[in-house]
Amino acid sequence: MTFRVSWFLLLVGVWNCVIWPNFMYNIAKDPRSWSGGEPTGFFLVHLVLVVVNVAIGLALLVLGLRGIRAKARASESGEQVRG
């Protein structure tokens, strides 16, 4: 994986981990999310969407960090690394 791809994955991972929880906060405030104090289907569907996207974001973040660290280790040891 190239250094640019690693940074891209890292940034997309951070973006997902920042944006989706904020989206969930806004959904929780929506009156369609609750009926008599109980979560509605609207809320639950969006909760699943947020959980999946935050998990994807964390995975991308880890992959990006691993790529950046690999590039840094390779450059310290003088190895030739693509990207």
Short mmCIF file of N, CA, C and O in Angstrom, two decimals, residues 9 11 13 18 22 25-27 30 33 35-37 48 54 56-57 61 65-67 70-71 77 82:
data_model
loop_
_atom_site.label_atom_id
_atom_site.label_comp_id
_atom_site.label_asym_id
_atom_site.label_seq_id
_atom_site.Cartn_x
_atom_site.Cartn_y
_atom_site.Cartn_z
N LEU A 9 -6.74 6.45 3.73
CA LEU A 9 -7.50 5.56 4.60
C LEU A 9 -7.59 6.12 6.01
O LEU A 9 -8.65 6.05 6.65
N LEU A 11 -7.49 9.28 6.92
CA LEU A 11 -8.39 10.44 6.92
C LEU A 11 -9.86 10.02 6.78
O LEU A 11 -10.73 10.58 7.46
N GLY A 13 -11.09 7.19 7.75
CA GLY A 13 -11.42 6.58 9.04
C GLY A 13 -11.74 7.62 10.10
O GLY A 13 -12.73 7.49 10.83
N VAL A 18 -15.87 10.69 13.25
CA VAL A 18 -16.32 12.00 13.73
C VAL A 18 -17.74 12.30 13.26
O VAL A 18 -18.58 12.76 14.04
N ASN A 22 -22.02 12.19 15.36
CA ASN A 22 -22.76 13.45 15.32
C ASN A 22 -24.12 13.25 14.64
O ASN A 22 -25.14 13.79 15.08
N TYR A 25 -26.42 11.62 17.09
CA TYR A 25 -26.88 12.60 18.07
C TYR A 25 -28.08 13.37 17.51
O TYR A 25 -29.09 13.57 18.20
N ASN A 26 -27.99 13.76 16.25
CA ASN A 26 -29.09 14.48 15.61
C ASN A 26 -30.32 13.60 15.42
O ASN A 26 -31.45 14.05 15.58
N ILE A 27 -30.11 12.34 15.07
CA ILE A 27 -31.24 11.41 14.93
C ILE A 27 -31.93 11.20 16.27
O ILE A 27 -33.17 11.13 16.34
N ASP A 30 -34.47 13.77 16.98
CA ASP A 30 -35.61 13.81 16.07
C ASP A 30 -36.84 13.18 16.72
O ASP A 30 -36.75 12.09 17.29
N SER A 33 -37.85 9.50 16.27
CA SER A 33 -37.02 8.45 16.86
C SER A 33 -37.64 7.79 18.08
O SER A 33 -37.22 6.72 18.48
N SER A 35 -41.24 6.91 20.53
CA SER A 35 -42.68 6.79 20.67
C SER A 35 -42.96 6.32 22.10
O SER A 35 -42.70 5.16 22.43
N GLY A 36 -43.43 7.23 22.93
CA GLY A 36 -43.69 6.88 24.32
C GLY A 36 -42.44 6.49 25.09
O GLY A 36 -42.49 5.63 25.96
N GLY A 37 -41.33 7.09 24.76
CA GLY A 37 -40.08 6.79 25.44
C GLY A 37 -39.34 5.58 24.88
O GLY A 37 -38.24 5.27 25.31
N VAL A 48 -28.15 1.14 13.61
CA VAL A 48 -27.38 0.10 12.93
C VAL A 48 -26.47 0.72 11.88
O VAL A 48 -25.29 0.36 11.77
N VAL A 54 -19.17 3.38 11.82
CA VAL A 54 -18.09 3.66 12.76
C VAL A 54 -17.12 2.48 12.80
O VAL A 54 -15.90 2.67 12.85
N ILE A 56 -16.48 0.44 10.29
CA ILE A 56 -15.71 0.57 9.05
C ILE A 56 -14.67 1.67 9.20
O ILE A 56 -13.52 1.51 8.79
N GLY A 57 -15.06 2.79 9.80
CA GLY A 57 -14.13 3.89 10.01
C GLY A 57 -12.95 3.48 10.88
O GLY A 57 -11.80 3.83 10.59
N LEU A 61 -9.08 3.38 9.76
CA LEU A 61 -8.12 4.12 10.56
C LEU A 61 -6.94 3.23 10.93
O LEU A 61 -5.78 3.63 10.79
N LEU A 65 -3.08 3.70 9.66
CA LEU A 65 -1.97 3.82 10.62
C LEU A 65 -0.91 2.75 10.39
O LEU A 65 0.29 3.04 10.45
N ARG A 66 -1.34 1.53 10.13
CA ARG A 66 -0.38 0.46 9.88
C ARG A 66 0.45 0.75 8.63
O ARG A 66 1.66 0.49 8.60
N GLY A 67 -0.19 1.28 7.59
CA GLY A 67 0.54 1.62 6.37
C GLY A 67 1.55 2.74 6.60
O GLY A 67 2.68 2.68 6.11
N ALA A 70 4.44 1.36 8.65
CA ALA A 70 5.30 0.49 7.83
C ALA A 70 6.22 1.34 6.96
O ALA A 70 7.41 1.02 6.81
N LYS A 71 5.69 2.40 6.40
CA LYS A 71 6.50 3.29 5.56
C LYS A 71 7.59 3.95 6.40
O LYS A 71 8.74 4.05 5.98
N SER A 77 15.01 2.13 8.12
CA SER A 77 15.96 1.06 7.86
C SER A 77 16.63 1.19 6.50
O SER A 77 17.49 0.40 6.15
N ARG A 82 7.64 1.25 -2.08
CA ARG A 82 6.83 1.88 -3.12
C ARG A 82 5.96 2.96 -2.51
O ARG A 82 5.36 2.79 -1.47
#
